mmCIF file of C-alpha atoms and ligand atoms in Angstrom:
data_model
loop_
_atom_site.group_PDB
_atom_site.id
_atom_site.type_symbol
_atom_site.label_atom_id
_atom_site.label_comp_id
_atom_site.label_asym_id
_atom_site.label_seq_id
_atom_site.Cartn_x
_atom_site.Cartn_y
_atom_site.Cartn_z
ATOM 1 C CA UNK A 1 0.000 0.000 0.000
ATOM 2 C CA UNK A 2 1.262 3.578 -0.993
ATOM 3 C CA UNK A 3 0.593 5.354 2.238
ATOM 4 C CA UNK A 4 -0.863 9.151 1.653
ATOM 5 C CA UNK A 5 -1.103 12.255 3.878
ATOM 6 C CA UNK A 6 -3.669 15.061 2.865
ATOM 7 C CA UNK A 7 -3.475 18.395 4.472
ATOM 8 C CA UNK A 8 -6.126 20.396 4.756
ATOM 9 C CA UNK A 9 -7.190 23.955 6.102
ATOM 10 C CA UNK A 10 -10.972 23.708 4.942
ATOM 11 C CA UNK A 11 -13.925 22.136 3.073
ATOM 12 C CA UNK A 12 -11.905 19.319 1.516
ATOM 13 C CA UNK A 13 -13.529 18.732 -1.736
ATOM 14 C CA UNK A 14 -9.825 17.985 -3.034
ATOM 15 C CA UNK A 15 -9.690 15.452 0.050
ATOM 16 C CA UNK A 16 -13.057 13.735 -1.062
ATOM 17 C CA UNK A 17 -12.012 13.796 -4.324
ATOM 18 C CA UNK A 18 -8.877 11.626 -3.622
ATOM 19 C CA UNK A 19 -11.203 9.445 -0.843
ATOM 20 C CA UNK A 20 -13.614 8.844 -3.410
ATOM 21 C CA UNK A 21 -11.058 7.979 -5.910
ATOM 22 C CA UNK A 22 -9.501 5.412 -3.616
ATOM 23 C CA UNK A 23 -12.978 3.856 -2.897
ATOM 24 C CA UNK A 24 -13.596 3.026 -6.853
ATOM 25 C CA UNK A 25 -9.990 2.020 -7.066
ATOM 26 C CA UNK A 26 -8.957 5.242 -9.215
ATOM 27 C CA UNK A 27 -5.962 5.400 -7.122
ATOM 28 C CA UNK A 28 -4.822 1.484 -7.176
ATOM 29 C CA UNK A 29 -2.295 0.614 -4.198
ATOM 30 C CA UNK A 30 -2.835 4.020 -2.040
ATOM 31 C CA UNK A 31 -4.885 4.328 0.608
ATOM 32 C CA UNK A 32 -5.352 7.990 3.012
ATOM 33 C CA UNK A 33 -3.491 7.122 6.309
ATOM 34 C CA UNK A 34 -3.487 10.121 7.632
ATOM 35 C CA UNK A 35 -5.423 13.608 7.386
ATOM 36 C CA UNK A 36 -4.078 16.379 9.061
ATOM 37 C CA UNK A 37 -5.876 19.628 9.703
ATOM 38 C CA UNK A 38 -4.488 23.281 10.836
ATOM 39 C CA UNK A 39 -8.350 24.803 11.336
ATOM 40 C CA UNK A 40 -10.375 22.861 13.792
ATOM 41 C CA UNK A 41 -13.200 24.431 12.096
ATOM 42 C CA UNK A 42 -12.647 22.454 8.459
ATOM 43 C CA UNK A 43 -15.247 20.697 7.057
ATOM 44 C CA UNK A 44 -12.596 18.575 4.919
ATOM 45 C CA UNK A 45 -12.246 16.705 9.020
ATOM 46 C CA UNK A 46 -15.877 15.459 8.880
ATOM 47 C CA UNK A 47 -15.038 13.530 5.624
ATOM 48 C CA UNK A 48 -12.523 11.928 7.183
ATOM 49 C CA UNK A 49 -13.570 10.738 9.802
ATOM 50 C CA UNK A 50 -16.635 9.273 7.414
ATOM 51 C CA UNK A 51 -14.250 6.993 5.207
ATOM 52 C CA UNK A 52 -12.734 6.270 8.408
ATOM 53 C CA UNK A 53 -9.423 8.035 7.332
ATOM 54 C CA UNK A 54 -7.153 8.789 11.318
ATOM 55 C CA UNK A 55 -7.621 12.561 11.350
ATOM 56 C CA UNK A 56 -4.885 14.836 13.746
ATOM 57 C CA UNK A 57 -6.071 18.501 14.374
ATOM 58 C CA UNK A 58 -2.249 20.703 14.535
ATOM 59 C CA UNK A 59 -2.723 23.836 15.039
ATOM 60 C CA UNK A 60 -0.136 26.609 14.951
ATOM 61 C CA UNK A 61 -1.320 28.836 17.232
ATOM 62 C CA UNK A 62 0.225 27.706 20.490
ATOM 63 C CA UNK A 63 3.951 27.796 18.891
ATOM 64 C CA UNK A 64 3.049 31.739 17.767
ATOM 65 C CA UNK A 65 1.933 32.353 21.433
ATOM 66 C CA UNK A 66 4.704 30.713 22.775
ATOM 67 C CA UNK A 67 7.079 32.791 20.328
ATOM 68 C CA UNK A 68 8.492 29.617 18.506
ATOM 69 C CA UNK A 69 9.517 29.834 14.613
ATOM 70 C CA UNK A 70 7.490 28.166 11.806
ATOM 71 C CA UNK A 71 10.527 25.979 11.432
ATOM 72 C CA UNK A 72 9.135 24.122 15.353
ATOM 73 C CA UNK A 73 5.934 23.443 14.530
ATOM 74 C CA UNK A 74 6.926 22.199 10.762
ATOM 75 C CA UNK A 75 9.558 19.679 12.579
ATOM 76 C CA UNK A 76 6.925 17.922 14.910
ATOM 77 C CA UNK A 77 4.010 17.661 12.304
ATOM 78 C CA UNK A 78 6.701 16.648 9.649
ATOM 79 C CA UNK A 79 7.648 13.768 12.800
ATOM 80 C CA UNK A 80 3.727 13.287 13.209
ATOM 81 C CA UNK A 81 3.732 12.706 9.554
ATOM 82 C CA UNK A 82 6.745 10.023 9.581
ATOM 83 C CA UNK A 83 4.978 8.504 12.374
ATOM 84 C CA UNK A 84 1.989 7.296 9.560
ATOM 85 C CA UNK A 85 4.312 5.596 7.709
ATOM 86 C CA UNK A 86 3.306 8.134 4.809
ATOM 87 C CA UNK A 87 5.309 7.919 1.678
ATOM 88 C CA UNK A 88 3.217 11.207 -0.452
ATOM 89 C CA UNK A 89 2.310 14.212 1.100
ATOM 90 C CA UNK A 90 -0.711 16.266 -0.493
ATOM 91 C CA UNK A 91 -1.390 19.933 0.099
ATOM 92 C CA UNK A 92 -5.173 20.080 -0.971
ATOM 93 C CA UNK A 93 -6.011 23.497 0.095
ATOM 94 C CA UNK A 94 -3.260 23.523 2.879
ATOM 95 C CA UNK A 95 -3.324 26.990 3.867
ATOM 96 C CA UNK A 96 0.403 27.264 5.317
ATOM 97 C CA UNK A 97 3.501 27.496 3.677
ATOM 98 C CA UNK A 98 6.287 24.987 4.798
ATOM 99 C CA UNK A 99 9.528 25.670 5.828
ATOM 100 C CA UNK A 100 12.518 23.566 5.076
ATOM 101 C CA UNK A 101 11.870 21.666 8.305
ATOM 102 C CA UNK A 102 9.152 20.227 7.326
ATOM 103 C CA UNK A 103 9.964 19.670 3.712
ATOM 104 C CA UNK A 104 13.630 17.955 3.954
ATOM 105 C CA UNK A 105 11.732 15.349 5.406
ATOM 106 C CA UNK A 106 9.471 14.188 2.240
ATOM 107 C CA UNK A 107 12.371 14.958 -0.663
ATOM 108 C CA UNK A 108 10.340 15.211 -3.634
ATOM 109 C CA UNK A 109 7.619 13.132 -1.430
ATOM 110 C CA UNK A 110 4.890 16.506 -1.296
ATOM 111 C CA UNK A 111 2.471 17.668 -3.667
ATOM 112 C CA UNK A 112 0.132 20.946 -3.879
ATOM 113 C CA UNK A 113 -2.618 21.679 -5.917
ATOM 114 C CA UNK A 114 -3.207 25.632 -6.834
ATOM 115 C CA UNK A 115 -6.223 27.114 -8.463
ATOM 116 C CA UNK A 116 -3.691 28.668 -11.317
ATOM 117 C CA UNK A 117 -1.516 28.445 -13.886
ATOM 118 C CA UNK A 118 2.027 28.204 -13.412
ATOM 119 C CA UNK A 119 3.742 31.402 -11.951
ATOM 120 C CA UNK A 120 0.599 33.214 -11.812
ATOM 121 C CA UNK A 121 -1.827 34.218 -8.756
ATOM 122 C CA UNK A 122 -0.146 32.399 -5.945
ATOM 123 C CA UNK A 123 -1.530 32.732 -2.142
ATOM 124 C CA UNK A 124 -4.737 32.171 -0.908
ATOM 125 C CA UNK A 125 -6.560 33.898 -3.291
ATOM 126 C CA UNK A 126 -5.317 33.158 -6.819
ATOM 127 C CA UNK A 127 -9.341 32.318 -8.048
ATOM 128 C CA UNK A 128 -10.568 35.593 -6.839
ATOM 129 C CA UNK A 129 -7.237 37.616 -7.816
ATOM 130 C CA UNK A 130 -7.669 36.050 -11.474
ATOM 131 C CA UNK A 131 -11.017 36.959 -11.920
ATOM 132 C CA UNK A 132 -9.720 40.560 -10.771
ATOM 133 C CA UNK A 133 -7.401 40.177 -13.234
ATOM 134 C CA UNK A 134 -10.349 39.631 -15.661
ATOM 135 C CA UNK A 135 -12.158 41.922 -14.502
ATOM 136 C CA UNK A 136 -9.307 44.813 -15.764
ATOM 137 C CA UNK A 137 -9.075 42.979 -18.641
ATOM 138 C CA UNK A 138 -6.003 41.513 -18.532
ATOM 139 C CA UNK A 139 -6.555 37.879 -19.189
ATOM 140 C CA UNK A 140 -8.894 35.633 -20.097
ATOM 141 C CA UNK A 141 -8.726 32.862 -18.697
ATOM 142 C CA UNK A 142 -6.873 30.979 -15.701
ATOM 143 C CA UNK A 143 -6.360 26.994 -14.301
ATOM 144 C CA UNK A 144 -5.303 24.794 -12.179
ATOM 145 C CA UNK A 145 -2.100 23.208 -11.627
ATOM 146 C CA UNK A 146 -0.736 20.709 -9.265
ATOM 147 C CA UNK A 147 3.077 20.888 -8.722
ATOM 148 C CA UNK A 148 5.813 19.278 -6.667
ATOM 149 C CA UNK A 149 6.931 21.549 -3.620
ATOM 150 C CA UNK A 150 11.168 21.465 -3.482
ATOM 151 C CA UNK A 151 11.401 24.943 -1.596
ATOM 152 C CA UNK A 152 9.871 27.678 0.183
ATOM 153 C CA UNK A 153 8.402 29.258 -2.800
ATOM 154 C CA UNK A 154 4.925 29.709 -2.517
ATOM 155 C CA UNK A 155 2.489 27.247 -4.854
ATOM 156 C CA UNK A 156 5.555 27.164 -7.392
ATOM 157 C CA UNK A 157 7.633 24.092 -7.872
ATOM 158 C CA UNK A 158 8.035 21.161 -10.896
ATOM 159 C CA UNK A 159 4.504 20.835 -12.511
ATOM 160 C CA UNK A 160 3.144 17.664 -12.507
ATOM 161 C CA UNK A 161 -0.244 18.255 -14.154
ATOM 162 C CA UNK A 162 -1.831 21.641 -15.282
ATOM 163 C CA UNK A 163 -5.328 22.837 -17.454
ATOM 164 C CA UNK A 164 -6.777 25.830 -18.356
ATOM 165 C CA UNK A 165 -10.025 27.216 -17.482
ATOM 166 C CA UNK A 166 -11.367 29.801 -19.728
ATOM 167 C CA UNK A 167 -13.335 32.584 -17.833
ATOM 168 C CA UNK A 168 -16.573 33.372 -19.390
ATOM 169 C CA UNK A 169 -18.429 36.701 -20.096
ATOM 170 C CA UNK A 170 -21.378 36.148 -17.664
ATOM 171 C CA UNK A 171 -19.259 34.459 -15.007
ATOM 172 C CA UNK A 172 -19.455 35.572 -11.561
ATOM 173 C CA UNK A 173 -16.263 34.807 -8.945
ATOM 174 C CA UNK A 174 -18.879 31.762 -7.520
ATOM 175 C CA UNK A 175 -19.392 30.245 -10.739
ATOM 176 C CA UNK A 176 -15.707 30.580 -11.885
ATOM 177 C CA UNK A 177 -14.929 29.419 -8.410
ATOM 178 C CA UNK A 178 -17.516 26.038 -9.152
ATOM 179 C CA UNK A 179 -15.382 25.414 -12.673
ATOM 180 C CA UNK A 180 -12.470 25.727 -11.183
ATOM 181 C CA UNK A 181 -13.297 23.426 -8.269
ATOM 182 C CA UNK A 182 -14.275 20.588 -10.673
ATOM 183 C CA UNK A 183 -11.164 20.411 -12.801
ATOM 184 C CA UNK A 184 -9.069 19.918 -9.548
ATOM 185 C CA UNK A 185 -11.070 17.523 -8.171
ATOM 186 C CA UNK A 186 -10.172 15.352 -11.342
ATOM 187 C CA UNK A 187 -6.523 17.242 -12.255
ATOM 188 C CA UNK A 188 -5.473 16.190 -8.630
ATOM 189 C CA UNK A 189 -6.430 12.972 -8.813
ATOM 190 C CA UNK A 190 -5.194 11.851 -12.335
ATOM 191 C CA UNK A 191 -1.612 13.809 -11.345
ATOM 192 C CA UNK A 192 -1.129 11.255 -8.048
ATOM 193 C CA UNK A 193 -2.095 8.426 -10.171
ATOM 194 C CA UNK A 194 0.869 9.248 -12.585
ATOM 195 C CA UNK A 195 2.828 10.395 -9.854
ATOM 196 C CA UNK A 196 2.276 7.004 -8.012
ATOM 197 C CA UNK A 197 2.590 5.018 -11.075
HETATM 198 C C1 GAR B 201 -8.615 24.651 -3.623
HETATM 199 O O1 GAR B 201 -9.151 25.492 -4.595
HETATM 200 C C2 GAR B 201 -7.096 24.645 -3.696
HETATM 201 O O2 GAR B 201 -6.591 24.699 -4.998
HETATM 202 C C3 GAR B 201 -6.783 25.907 -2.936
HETATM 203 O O3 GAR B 201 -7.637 25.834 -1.827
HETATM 204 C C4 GAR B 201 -8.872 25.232 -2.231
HETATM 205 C C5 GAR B 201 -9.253 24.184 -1.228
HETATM 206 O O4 GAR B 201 -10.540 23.658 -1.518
HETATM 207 N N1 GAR B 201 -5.377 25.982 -2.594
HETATM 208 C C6 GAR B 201 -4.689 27.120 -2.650
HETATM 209 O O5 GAR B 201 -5.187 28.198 -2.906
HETATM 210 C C7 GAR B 201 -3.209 26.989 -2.380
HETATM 211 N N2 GAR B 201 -2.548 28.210 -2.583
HETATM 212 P P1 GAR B 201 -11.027 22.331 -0.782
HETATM 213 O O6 GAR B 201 -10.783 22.536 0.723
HETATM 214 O O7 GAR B 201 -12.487 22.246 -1.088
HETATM 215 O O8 GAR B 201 -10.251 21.171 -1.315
#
């Protein structure tokens, strides 16, 4: 079995997508072993628990209080991690940006998905900064890309799988937003299937 991790910050359709995709046998040999949330508040927990997926809540917030660098909290979850016997780590809609600490200890081992193109809208926002972008007409359209995290860099890194989405004249952010969301549930999955080979 090819042991994954999927981090999560929020509603975890990505995570269902890759749960559901396990269940039909999309994803032969892998199997969630661990999901790990920074939000106690994320729906994406609920669906784990549901396909019966071990769930750990890690917050951040008591190393800020307690003045210790990103690089702490990065080394324990990256040890929590290790602990699962987890061989992929997935960043689907992981709202924190690893340190070193966390990634020397999955070498080419962690992937994130980013509702973008290559080099274009990173962050937290990069749906609603592209349709901004739009908006002032400056492009027209946008995607979704899932790419291997080396470094610090921020959703930028070897690209395993990417698609364009065109933006349409009588979308709103929501219904960009809903297009969007589709294509990565099925980009992320058919990117760990080649990436698990
Ligand atoms: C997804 O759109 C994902 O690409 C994005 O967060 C959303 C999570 O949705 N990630 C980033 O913006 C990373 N910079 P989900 O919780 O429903 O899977």
């Amino acid at each position: 079995m090819i042991n994954l991790a999927v981090l999560i910050s929020g509603n975890g359709s990505n995570l269902q997508a890759i749960l559901d995709a396990v269940d039909s046998g999309d994803l032969p040999g892998a199997r969630v072993a661990l999901v790990v949330s920074n939000r106690k508040d994320a729906y994406g927990m609920q669906r784990a628990f549901q396909h019966g997926a071990p769930v750990v809540y890690f917050p951040k917030l008591p190393y800020t209080n307690a003045g210790r660098p990103r690089a702490d909290y990065d080394a324990d979850l990256a040890r929590i991690v290790q602990s699962f016997d987890v061989e992929w780590v997935v960043q689907a809609g992981w709202m924190h940006i690893f340190t070193d600490a966390f990634i020397r200890a999955f070498p080419n081992r962690i992937v994130n998905l980013h509702p973008a193109l290559p080099g274009t809208f990173p962050g937290a926002r990069g749906i609603a900064d592209a349709f901004d972008a739009y908006r002032r007409g400056e492009i027209d359209h946008t995607g979704v890309m899932v790419h291997l995290v080396p470094d610090e860099a921020v959703d930028a890194g070897p690209v395993v799988a990417q698609e364009v989405v065109p933006i349409l004249p009588d979308d709103t952010l929501e219904s960009l937003e809903t297009r969007i969301h589709a294509v990565e549930h099925r980009l992320l999955v058919s990117a760990l299937r080649q990436l698990l080979g």
